[in-house]
């Protein structure tokens, strides 16, 4: 029996999609990988048991599976593979909250925002907050170890994952970790699957740690006439305190956002910082005053402080919509390089130089407090030479970051876009260790082949 017949006979008719037009919605993530293939089927699984069925059928036929959350990824990690199966978790969305242990049990397709909303009903908070939180899934967040805007104080996804159910390459489902704050029995396998980008197994349920609701923040917005002043201010703030947000946008990003929102941002500024303090009581406004002073000492041309959470949120939204705003200027090649914080200025100024040398627009936004930047290279679809120069610049930005002791990806994952840079970044021994773990868990390489690890057969 062929794979499609096996899937349709084992699963409910509504779960299996084979019509090419309907499958198109599941072929790309937001990196719009031009090499995404046409799968033989998309399966919208509704339970761990159905995921097991799909994996067993695929394993038997040695057909690749691309696990898929909401498809908001920026690294081509959920691009479909020609002849493979896209295994979408988008219908598995149940959430239950235990306010006593402060934990959430969540199916992988639930959106990050839905988990936050369910937690908020109990006065609790799930902190990890990628800018895409309203349209990305928890499964995808865990598979990429997603970061976001509040990570500078509250950490990233892995810090909140206590356990999960994973379907392995032979179709077995295993429970790792669970609703226990302390558990050191055996190797920390839960963590192995966090950030595994759909290459080791399919996550079908997770246990997440919640914390008490965040206090209303005070927000400072500062504009800088020079890039170096903005990045120096970041270092001075980091030295003085642990803010709950420390975000950066450069001039092309500010202008793209201003084109969209028309909120009166200074189009001449070279850098903009959005900084928040959520300390209790009057401490947040005390910290905000210190932040304001630091920005002024670093030659800010304008500094605005507000204790009104809604007003502050308007500036956070401006930062959050930067990627879609820049995307309106042309197709994007997205980077996610990060450096140790003291090298942030060298990275941002180095990217500016690469953009000038290659004559390519590179808009830079950053979770600046984490040293994690998103250089967005804007492609001109009508200019082949410009596209070639952008491809060269893309590699140069990654070389620059690694040369500064940084990483090729801080939160979006390696996916297909950055796979060629992984081995040079990790080095031979660590790459070999990665391959051994991948081969131990997925010997026939059925989970997301071509993503993350290149050269595996
Ligand atoms: C405008 C915009 C802003 C963004 N901002 C941020 C940000 O601030 N921080 C950040 O970290 N990311 C950000 N992202 C990137 C993206 O939203 C995250 O990578 C997110 O975690 C992906 O979730 P998803 O559900 O869309 O996953 P998908 O794109 O569907 O998949 C991502 C990867 O996870 C794997 N996967 C998905 N579900 C499972 C599962 N259940 N089991 C095993 N593997 C699985 C896939 O195979 C793929 O490799 C942004 C994206 C956009 C478009």
Short mmCIF file of C-alpha atoms and ligand atoms in Angstrom, two decimals:
data_model
loop_
_atom_site.label_atom_id
_atom_site.label_comp_id
_atom_site.label_asym_id
_atom_site.label_seq_id
_atom_site.Cartn_x
_atom_site.Cartn_y
_atom_site.Cartn_z
CA UNK A 1 0.00 0.00 0.00
CA UNK A 2 1.39 3.46 -0.82
CA UNK A 3 1.84 6.05 1.91
CA UNK A 4 -1.21 8.14 1.04
CA UNK A 5 -3.48 5.08 0.97
CA UNK A 6 -2.01 3.93 4.30
CA UNK A 7 -2.67 7.37 5.84
CA UNK A 8 -6.21 7.67 4.50
CA UNK A 9 -7.17 4.18 5.62
CA UNK A 10 -5.72 4.64 9.14
CA UNK A 11 -6.90 8.19 9.89
CA UNK A 12 -10.21 10.10 9.74
CA UNK A 13 -10.87 11.49 6.24
CA UNK A 14 -10.74 15.08 7.53
CA UNK A 15 -7.18 14.61 8.84
CA UNK A 16 -5.49 13.90 5.50
CA UNK A 17 -5.13 16.60 2.83
CA UNK A 18 -3.78 15.72 -0.62
CA UNK A 19 -5.28 18.45 -2.79
CA UNK A 20 -2.28 20.53 -4.00
CA UNK A 21 -4.02 23.92 -3.59
CA UNK A 22 -5.07 23.09 -0.01
CA UNK A 23 -1.57 21.77 0.78
CA UNK A 24 -0.03 25.09 -0.28
CA UNK A 25 -1.02 26.62 3.08
CA UNK A 26 1.35 24.11 4.76
CA UNK A 27 4.37 24.25 2.45
CA UNK A 28 6.21 27.34 3.69
CA UNK A 29 7.03 29.13 6.88
CA UNK A 30 7.65 32.87 6.97
CA UNK A 31 11.13 32.48 5.49
CA UNK A 32 9.39 31.66 2.16
CA UNK A 33 12.06 29.13 1.22
CA UNK A 34 12.08 28.94 -2.62
CA UNK A 35 13.16 25.28 -2.43
CA UNK A 36 10.11 24.10 -0.44
CA UNK A 37 8.76 20.93 -2.09
CA UNK A 38 5.31 19.53 -2.75
CA UNK A 39 4.45 16.89 -0.09
CA UNK A 40 2.44 13.75 -0.82
CA UNK A 41 0.10 14.63 2.04
CA UNK A 42 -0.54 17.04 4.88
CA UNK A 43 -1.87 15.37 8.04
CA UNK A 44 -3.66 17.46 10.64
CA UNK A 45 -3.33 15.16 13.65
CA UNK A 46 -5.75 15.51 16.55
CA UNK A 47 -4.05 13.33 19.19
CA UNK A 48 -0.77 11.71 20.25
CA UNK A 49 -2.18 8.39 18.97
CA UNK A 50 -2.74 9.86 15.50
CA UNK A 51 0.79 11.30 15.47
CA UNK A 52 2.07 7.81 16.35
CA UNK A 53 0.10 6.32 13.44
CA UNK A 54 1.59 8.84 10.99
CA UNK A 55 5.14 8.28 12.25
CA UNK A 56 4.78 4.47 12.03
CA UNK A 57 3.52 4.68 8.45
CA UNK A 58 6.30 7.10 7.48
CA UNK A 59 8.97 5.02 9.23
CA UNK A 60 7.84 1.87 7.46
CA UNK A 61 7.97 3.56 4.06
CA UNK A 62 11.04 5.70 4.96
CA UNK A 63 9.15 8.83 3.94
CA UNK A 64 10.24 12.11 5.58
CA UNK A 65 8.03 14.00 8.01
CA UNK A 66 8.13 17.75 8.59
CA UNK A 67 6.47 18.54 11.94
CA UNK A 68 4.68 21.86 11.72
CA UNK A 69 3.20 24.27 14.23
CA UNK A 70 1.80 27.58 13.00
CA UNK A 71 4.36 28.11 10.24
CA UNK A 72 5.60 31.45 11.61
CA UNK A 73 9.23 30.26 11.64
CA UNK A 74 11.89 32.44 10.06
CA UNK A 75 14.51 29.84 9.14
CA UNK A 76 12.76 27.48 6.70
CA UNK A 77 12.48 24.87 9.48
CA UNK A 78 8.98 23.83 8.44
CA UNK A 79 9.41 24.06 4.65
CA UNK A 80 7.74 21.03 3.07
CA UNK A 81 9.84 18.30 1.45
CA UNK A 82 8.99 16.93 -1.99
CA UNK A 83 7.38 13.52 -1.55
CA UNK A 84 7.25 13.86 2.24
CA UNK A 85 4.48 14.31 4.82
CA UNK A 86 3.75 17.59 6.56
CA UNK A 87 2.54 16.71 10.05
CA UNK A 88 0.61 19.69 11.29
CA UNK A 89 -0.20 20.02 14.99
CA UNK A 90 -2.44 23.04 14.44
CA UNK A 91 -5.66 21.40 15.61
CA UNK A 92 -4.18 20.13 18.92
CA UNK A 93 -4.86 23.18 21.09
CA UNK A 94 -6.09 22.08 24.54
CA UNK A 95 -4.79 24.01 27.55
CA UNK A 96 -5.33 23.30 31.23
CA UNK A 97 -3.96 25.35 34.11
CA UNK A 98 -3.13 24.14 37.61
CA UNK A 99 -3.00 27.26 39.81
CA UNK A 100 -1.67 25.29 42.80
CA UNK A 101 1.50 23.99 41.17
CA UNK A 102 1.49 26.99 38.76
CA UNK A 103 1.77 24.80 35.72
CA UNK A 104 0.08 24.53 32.34
CA UNK A 105 -0.52 21.32 30.40
CA UNK A 106 -0.70 22.33 26.77
CA UNK A 107 -1.11 20.64 23.40
CA UNK A 108 1.48 21.84 20.88
CA UNK A 109 -0.82 23.69 18.46
CA UNK A 110 -2.04 26.20 21.07
CA UNK A 111 -0.80 29.68 20.30
CA UNK A 112 1.59 31.33 22.75
CA UNK A 113 -1.04 34.09 23.22
CA UNK A 114 -3.69 31.49 24.11
CA UNK A 115 -1.46 30.03 26.83
CA UNK A 116 -0.81 33.52 28.18
CA UNK A 117 -4.57 34.27 28.20
CA UNK A 118 -5.43 30.98 29.95
CA UNK A 119 -2.73 31.62 32.58
CA UNK A 120 -3.95 35.21 33.10
CA UNK A 121 -7.39 33.89 34.13
CA UNK A 122 -5.64 32.53 37.25
CA UNK A 123 -3.46 35.62 37.85
CA UNK A 124 -0.50 33.77 36.30
CA UNK A 125 1.89 34.47 33.43
CA UNK A 126 3.75 32.46 30.80
CA UNK A 127 6.64 34.88 30.09
CA UNK A 128 8.34 33.82 26.81
CA UNK A 129 7.06 36.38 24.31
CA UNK A 130 8.29 36.15 20.73
CA UNK A 131 7.04 39.17 18.74
CA UNK A 132 4.92 36.61 16.89
CA UNK A 133 3.18 35.49 20.11
CA UNK A 134 -0.28 36.06 18.66
CA UNK A 135 0.30 33.64 15.75
CA UNK A 136 2.97 31.12 16.74
CA UNK A 137 2.39 27.78 18.49
CA UNK A 138 3.82 26.49 21.75
CA UNK A 139 5.11 23.39 19.93
CA UNK A 140 7.03 25.62 17.50
CA UNK A 141 8.27 27.76 20.40
CA UNK A 142 9.67 24.70 22.14
CA UNK A 143 11.10 23.19 18.96
CA UNK A 144 13.01 26.44 18.31
CA UNK A 145 13.60 27.41 21.96
CA UNK A 146 11.97 30.72 21.12
CA UNK A 147 13.04 33.94 22.77
CA UNK A 148 11.39 37.33 22.66
CA UNK A 149 11.22 40.72 24.26
CA UNK A 150 11.10 39.91 27.97
CA UNK A 151 13.88 37.27 27.87
CA UNK A 152 16.44 39.82 29.06
CA UNK A 153 14.90 39.47 32.51
CA UNK A 154 12.77 36.32 32.37
CA UNK A 155 14.78 33.90 30.23
CA UNK A 156 13.80 31.92 27.13
CA UNK A 157 11.39 29.06 26.41
CA UNK A 158 13.60 26.30 27.82
CA UNK A 159 13.48 27.97 31.25
CA UNK A 160 9.72 27.24 31.40
CA UNK A 161 9.58 23.69 29.98
CA UNK A 162 9.21 21.07 32.71
CA UNK A 163 8.10 18.10 30.66
CA UNK A 164 6.69 16.83 27.40
CA UNK A 165 5.29 13.88 25.49
CA UNK A 166 7.32 13.13 22.38
CA UNK A 167 6.63 10.66 19.58
CA UNK A 168 9.91 9.04 18.56
CA UNK A 169 11.01 7.89 15.11
CA UNK A 170 9.80 4.31 15.73
CA UNK A 171 6.34 5.53 16.71
CA UNK A 172 6.69 5.09 20.48
CA UNK A 173 5.41 7.97 22.65
CA UNK A 174 7.56 8.81 25.69
CA UNK A 175 6.84 11.11 28.61
CA UNK A 176 9.85 13.20 29.68
CA UNK A 177 9.92 15.25 32.87
CA UNK A 178 6.55 16.37 34.16
CA UNK A 179 4.83 18.59 36.70
CA UNK A 180 7.74 18.57 39.14
CA UNK A 181 9.93 21.56 39.83
CA UNK A 182 12.85 19.35 40.77
CA UNK A 183 13.70 16.11 38.97
CA UNK A 184 17.26 15.01 38.27
CA UNK A 185 16.60 11.34 37.52
CA UNK A 186 18.40 10.32 34.33
CA UNK A 187 19.85 12.48 31.60
CA UNK A 188 18.00 15.80 31.09
CA UNK A 189 16.25 14.56 27.93
CA UNK A 190 13.45 17.13 28.10
CA UNK A 191 16.05 19.80 27.37
CA UNK A 192 17.43 17.79 24.45
CA UNK A 193 14.13 18.18 22.60
CA UNK A 194 13.88 21.91 23.35
CA UNK A 195 15.43 23.58 20.29
CA UNK A 196 15.62 20.31 18.31
CA UNK A 197 13.68 21.94 15.43
CA UNK A 198 11.55 18.92 14.58
CA UNK A 199 14.59 16.75 13.86
CA UNK A 200 14.41 14.34 16.82
CA UNK A 201 10.72 13.70 17.49
CA UNK A 202 7.23 15.20 17.45
CA UNK A 203 6.16 17.05 20.60
CA UNK A 204 2.51 16.28 21.34
CA UNK A 205 2.02 17.69 24.86
CA UNK A 206 4.02 19.94 27.17
CA UNK A 207 4.09 20.90 30.83
CA UNK A 208 4.98 24.56 31.27
CA UNK A 209 5.97 26.49 34.33
CA UNK A 210 3.99 29.67 35.08
CA UNK A 211 4.86 32.57 37.34
CA UNK A 212 2.75 35.30 39.01
CA UNK A 213 1.38 37.93 36.65
CA UNK A 214 3.79 40.64 35.53
CA UNK A 215 3.45 44.02 37.25
CA UNK A 216 2.55 47.02 35.07
CA UNK A 217 5.80 48.33 33.53
CA UNK A 218 7.18 51.84 33.17
CA UNK A 219 8.48 52.48 29.65
CA UNK A 220 11.31 54.67 28.36
CA UNK A 221 11.70 55.40 24.65
CA UNK A 222 14.96 57.04 23.57
CA UNK A 223 16.13 58.25 20.14
CA UNK A 224 19.83 58.54 19.27
CA UNK A 225 21.53 60.51 16.47
CA UNK A 226 24.44 57.99 16.39
CA UNK A 227 24.30 54.17 16.39
CA UNK A 228 27.23 53.85 18.79
CA UNK A 229 25.46 56.05 21.35
CA UNK A 230 22.44 53.72 21.32
CA UNK A 231 24.55 50.58 21.78
CA UNK A 232 26.67 52.22 24.49
CA UNK A 233 23.47 53.14 26.32
CA UNK A 234 22.46 49.45 26.18
CA UNK A 235 25.70 48.46 27.92
CA UNK A 236 25.32 51.16 30.57
CA UNK A 237 21.74 50.09 31.31
CA UNK A 238 22.77 46.41 31.51
CA UNK A 239 25.54 47.37 33.95
CA UNK A 240 23.12 49.32 36.16
CA UNK A 241 20.11 46.98 36.35
CA UNK A 242 18.10 44.11 34.86
CA UNK A 243 15.31 45.78 32.84
CA UNK A 244 12.29 43.73 31.78
CA UNK A 245 12.75 44.82 28.14
CA UNK A 246 15.65 46.36 26.22
CA UNK A 247 14.88 46.55 22.51
CA UNK A 248 16.59 48.32 19.61
CA UNK A 249 15.64 49.53 16.12
CA UNK A 250 17.91 51.24 13.57
CA UNK A 251 17.01 53.98 11.10
CA UNK A 252 15.62 51.78 8.27
CA UNK A 253 13.46 49.91 10.82
CA UNK A 254 12.24 53.14 12.47
CA UNK A 255 11.27 54.50 9.06
CA UNK A 256 9.52 51.28 7.98
CA UNK A 257 7.51 51.26 11.23
CA UNK A 258 6.73 54.97 10.94
CA UNK A 259 5.46 54.38 7.38
CA UNK A 260 2.98 51.90 8.86
CA UNK A 261 1.96 53.47 12.16
CA UNK A 262 2.53 57.21 11.64
CA UNK A 263 3.10 57.68 15.36
CA UNK A 264 5.62 60.52 15.06
CA UNK A 265 8.88 58.56 15.45
CA UNK A 266 11.98 60.64 14.57
CA UNK A 267 12.86 59.51 11.03
CA UNK A 268 16.35 61.05 11.29
CA UNK A 269 17.37 59.05 14.37
CA UNK A 270 20.01 56.35 13.78
CA UNK A 271 18.86 54.26 16.74
CA UNK A 272 15.85 53.86 19.01
CA UNK A 273 15.61 51.98 22.30
CA UNK A 274 12.42 50.77 23.98
CA UNK A 275 13.17 49.92 27.59
CA UNK A 276 10.87 48.76 30.38
CA UNK A 277 11.11 48.21 34.10
CA UNK A 278 8.47 46.08 35.84
CA UNK A 279 9.88 46.36 39.36
CA UNK A 280 7.22 46.59 42.13
CA UNK A 281 5.71 49.85 43.35
CA UNK A 282 7.70 53.01 42.87
CA UNK A 283 10.85 51.06 41.99
CA UNK A 284 9.86 50.84 38.34
CA UNK A 285 9.68 54.63 37.99
CA UNK A 286 12.95 54.96 39.94
CA UNK A 287 14.62 52.58 37.46
CA UNK A 288 13.01 54.38 34.54
CA UNK A 289 14.51 57.68 35.74
CA UNK A 290 17.95 56.02 35.90
CA UNK A 291 17.42 54.66 32.36
CA UNK A 292 16.44 58.13 31.15
CA UNK A 293 19.58 59.60 32.71
CA UNK A 294 21.77 56.92 31.10
CA UNK A 295 20.24 57.59 27.68
CA UNK A 296 20.75 61.35 28.07
CA UNK A 297 24.36 60.77 29.15
CA UNK A 298 24.80 58.82 25.90
CA UNK A 299 23.62 61.80 23.82
CA UNK A 300 19.99 60.75 23.26
CA UNK A 301 18.26 63.40 21.16
CA UNK A 302 14.92 62.61 22.74
CA UNK A 303 13.82 60.60 25.76
CA UNK A 304 10.22 59.87 26.69
CA UNK A 305 9.09 58.20 29.90
CA UNK A 306 5.60 56.87 30.59
CA UNK A 307 4.08 54.93 33.47
CA UNK A 308 0.89 54.40 31.46
CA UNK A 309 1.03 50.71 30.42
CA UNK A 310 -1.17 51.29 27.32
CA UNK A 311 1.06 54.11 26.09
CA UNK A 312 4.13 51.96 26.74
CA UNK A 313 2.50 49.07 24.87
CA UNK A 314 2.09 51.31 21.79
CA UNK A 315 5.90 51.60 21.56
CA UNK A 316 6.34 47.87 22.19
CA UNK A 317 3.88 47.22 19.34
CA UNK A 318 5.98 49.51 17.13
CA UNK A 319 8.97 47.30 17.84
CA UNK A 320 6.95 44.09 17.38
CA UNK A 321 5.67 45.03 13.93
CA UNK A 322 9.15 45.93 12.64
CA UNK A 323 9.62 42.67 10.67
CA UNK A 324 6.29 42.88 8.78
CA UNK A 325 6.86 46.64 8.28
CA UNK A 326 10.29 46.09 6.67
CA UNK A 327 8.83 43.14 4.69
CA UNK A 328 6.63 45.66 2.86
CA UNK A 329 9.81 47.12 1.30
CA UNK A 330 10.72 43.86 -0.47
CA UNK A 331 11.32 40.16 0.11
CA UNK A 332 13.45 39.58 3.19
CA UNK A 333 16.50 37.50 3.99
CA UNK A 334 16.32 37.23 7.75
CA UNK A 335 19.23 36.84 10.11
CA UNK A 336 19.27 36.17 13.85
CA UNK A 337 22.88 36.63 14.89
CA UNK A 338 23.79 37.27 18.52
CA UNK A 339 26.98 38.34 20.26
CA UNK A 340 28.21 38.72 23.83
CA UNK A 341 26.69 42.01 24.97
CA UNK A 342 29.96 44.05 25.02
CA UNK A 343 30.31 43.33 21.26
CA UNK A 344 26.84 44.64 20.36
CA UNK A 345 28.21 47.96 19.06
CA UNK A 346 30.85 46.22 16.90
CA UNK A 347 28.14 43.98 15.44
CA UNK A 348 25.66 46.75 14.65
CA UNK A 349 28.31 49.07 13.19
CA UNK A 350 29.86 46.16 11.26
CA UNK A 351 26.47 45.33 9.73
CA UNK A 352 26.08 48.97 8.71
CA UNK A 353 29.45 48.75 6.92
CA UNK A 354 28.51 45.48 5.15
CA UNK A 355 25.25 47.12 3.98
CA UNK A 356 27.16 50.10 2.59
CA UNK A 357 29.89 47.97 0.96
CA UNK A 358 27.39 45.62 -0.71
CA UNK A 359 24.84 48.37 -1.38
CA UNK A 360 22.04 46.40 0.21
CA UNK A 361 19.46 47.76 2.65
CA UNK A 362 19.86 45.96 5.98
CA UNK A 363 17.36 47.00 8.63
CA UNK A 364 18.47 45.96 12.11
CA UNK A 365 16.19 45.27 15.04
CA UNK A 366 17.49 43.66 18.20
CA UNK A 367 16.60 42.13 21.51
CA UNK A 368 19.49 44.37 22.47
CA UNK A 369 19.68 43.37 26.12
CA UNK A 370 20.41 39.79 25.01
CA UNK A 371 22.91 40.85 22.30
CA UNK A 372 20.53 39.18 19.80
CA UNK A 373 20.01 41.07 16.53
CA UNK A 374 17.77 40.52 13.52
CA UNK A 375 19.44 42.03 10.47
CA UNK A 376 16.73 42.08 7.75
CA UNK A 377 18.22 42.15 4.25
CA UNK A 378 15.76 43.67 1.79
CA UNK A 379 15.82 41.99 -1.63
CA UNK A 380 14.92 43.71 -4.88
CA UNK A 381 13.04 41.01 -6.87
CA UNK A 382 13.79 42.82 -10.15
CA UNK A 383 17.55 43.15 -9.60
CA UNK A 384 19.46 39.85 -9.82
CA UNK A 385 22.78 41.48 -9.09
CA UNK A 386 21.37 43.04 -5.90
CA UNK A 387 20.08 39.62 -4.83
CA UNK A 388 23.54 38.10 -5.34
CA UNK A 389 25.12 40.92 -3.31
CA UNK A 390 22.52 40.34 -0.57
CA UNK A 391 23.42 36.63 -0.45
CA UNK A 392 27.08 37.55 0.01
CA UNK A 393 26.18 40.09 2.69
CA UNK A 394 24.08 37.40 4.45
CA UNK A 395 27.17 35.22 4.88
CA UNK A 396 29.33 38.20 5.82
CA UNK A 397 26.96 39.13 8.66
CA UNK A 398 27.20 35.60 10.07
CA UNK A 399 31.00 35.61 9.73
CA UNK A 400 31.09 38.98 11.48
CA UNK A 401 29.00 37.70 14.38
CA UNK A 402 30.97 34.49 14.87
CA UNK A 403 34.21 36.46 14.58
CA UNK A 404 32.98 38.55 17.52
CA UNK A 405 32.41 35.40 19.59
CA UNK A 406 28.72 35.27 18.67
CA UNK A 407 26.25 32.77 17.25
CA UNK A 408 24.61 32.26 13.84
CA UNK A 409 21.18 32.06 15.51
CA UNK A 410 19.94 33.31 18.87
CA UNK A 411 16.30 32.21 18.76
CA UNK A 412 14.92 31.44 15.27
CA UNK A 413 16.87 28.22 14.82
CA UNK A 414 19.10 26.91 12.06
CA UNK A 415 16.39 25.47 9.82
CA UNK A 416 17.30 25.21 6.16
CA UNK A 417 18.50 28.79 5.73
CA UNK A 418 21.43 28.61 8.13
CA UNK A 419 22.26 24.87 7.82
CA UNK A 420 25.41 25.50 5.70
CA UNK A 421 26.84 27.68 8.48
CA UNK A 422 26.23 25.23 11.35
CA UNK A 423 29.27 22.96 10.92
CA UNK A 424 31.79 25.81 10.62
CA UNK A 425 30.18 27.44 13.67
CA UNK A 426 30.10 24.33 15.90
CA UNK A 427 33.39 22.82 14.76
CA UNK A 428 34.06 19.21 13.76
CA UNK A 429 33.81 17.52 17.17
CA UNK A 430 30.59 19.19 18.29
CA UNK A 431 29.00 18.69 14.87
CA UNK A 432 29.90 15.00 15.05
CA UNK A 433 28.30 14.80 18.49
CA UNK A 434 25.14 16.38 17.05
CA UNK A 435 25.12 13.81 14.23
CA UNK A 436 25.53 10.93 16.68
CA UNK A 437 22.57 12.06 18.76
CA UNK A 438 20.45 12.59 15.65
CA UNK A 439 21.38 9.13 14.33
CA UNK A 440 20.70 7.46 17.70
CA UNK A 441 17.18 8.92 17.84
CA UNK A 442 16.29 8.97 14.16
CA UNK A 443 18.50 6.42 12.36
CA UNK A 444 16.59 6.62 9.08
CA UNK A 445 16.57 10.43 9.15
CA UNK A 446 12.80 10.71 8.69
CA UNK A 447 12.31 13.81 10.87
CA UNK A 448 12.87 17.02 8.93
CA UNK A 449 15.83 15.86 6.78
CA UNK A 450 17.77 18.72 5.22
CA UNK A 451 16.96 21.00 8.13
CA UNK A 452 19.71 21.84 10.65
CA UNK A 453 22.00 18.88 9.83
CA UNK A 454 23.40 18.74 6.34
CA UNK A 455 25.19 15.72 4.88
CA UNK A 456 23.17 13.07 6.74
CA UNK A 457 21.87 10.17 4.67
C1 LIG B 1 6.88 38.92 12.68
C2 LIG B 1 7.60 37.80 13.37
C3 LIG B 1 8.24 38.05 14.56
C4 LIG B 1 8.93 37.01 15.23
N1 LIG B 1 9.54 37.29 16.42
C5 LIG B 1 10.18 36.29 17.09
C6 LIG B 1 10.80 36.56 18.35
O1 LIG B 1 10.77 37.69 18.87
N2 LIG B 1 11.44 35.54 18.96
C7 LIG B 1 11.50 34.28 18.41
O2 LIG B 1 12.10 33.39 19.00
N3 LIG B 1 10.91 34.02 17.21
C8 LIG B 1 10.26 34.98 16.55
N4 LIG B 1 9.67 34.71 15.34
C9 LIG B 1 9.85 33.37 14.72
C10 LIG B 1 8.75 32.32 15.00
O3 LIG B 1 7.52 32.92 15.34
C11 LIG B 1 9.24 31.37 16.09
O4 LIG B 1 10.36 30.64 15.61
C12 LIG B 1 8.17 30.37 16.59
O5 LIG B 1 8.68 29.70 17.72
C13 LIG B 1 7.76 29.35 15.55
O6 LIG B 1 6.56 28.72 15.99
P1 LIG B 1 5.56 28.04 14.94
O7 LIG B 1 4.46 27.42 15.69
O8 LIG B 1 5.14 29.04 13.91
O9 LIG B 1 6.51 26.93 14.33
P2 LIG B 1 6.78 26.49 12.83
O10 LIG B 1 7.27 27.63 12.01
O11 LIG B 1 5.61 25.76 12.32
O12 LIG B 1 7.99 25.44 13.06
C14 LIG B 1 9.22 25.88 13.56
C15 LIG B 1 10.12 24.66 13.79
O13 LIG B 1 9.60 23.88 14.84
C16 LIG B 1 9.31 22.54 14.42
N5 LIG B 1 8.08 22.16 15.11
C17 LIG B 1 6.93 22.85 15.19
N6 LIG B 1 6.05 22.21 15.97
C18 LIG B 1 6.66 21.08 16.41
C19 LIG B 1 6.27 19.99 17.25
N7 LIG B 1 5.07 19.94 17.83
N8 LIG B 1 7.15 18.99 17.47
C20 LIG B 1 8.39 19.02 16.91
N9 LIG B 1 8.80 20.02 16.11
C21 LIG B 1 7.95 21.03 15.87
C22 LIG B 1 9.20 22.63 12.90
O14 LIG B 1 9.55 21.40 12.29
C23 LIG B 1 10.20 23.72 12.59
O15 LIG B 1 11.49 23.19 12.54
C24 LIG B 1 8.98 35.71 14.66
C25 LIG B 1 8.30 35.46 13.46
C26 LIG B 1 7.61 36.48 12.81
C27 LIG B 1 6.90 36.17 11.53
#
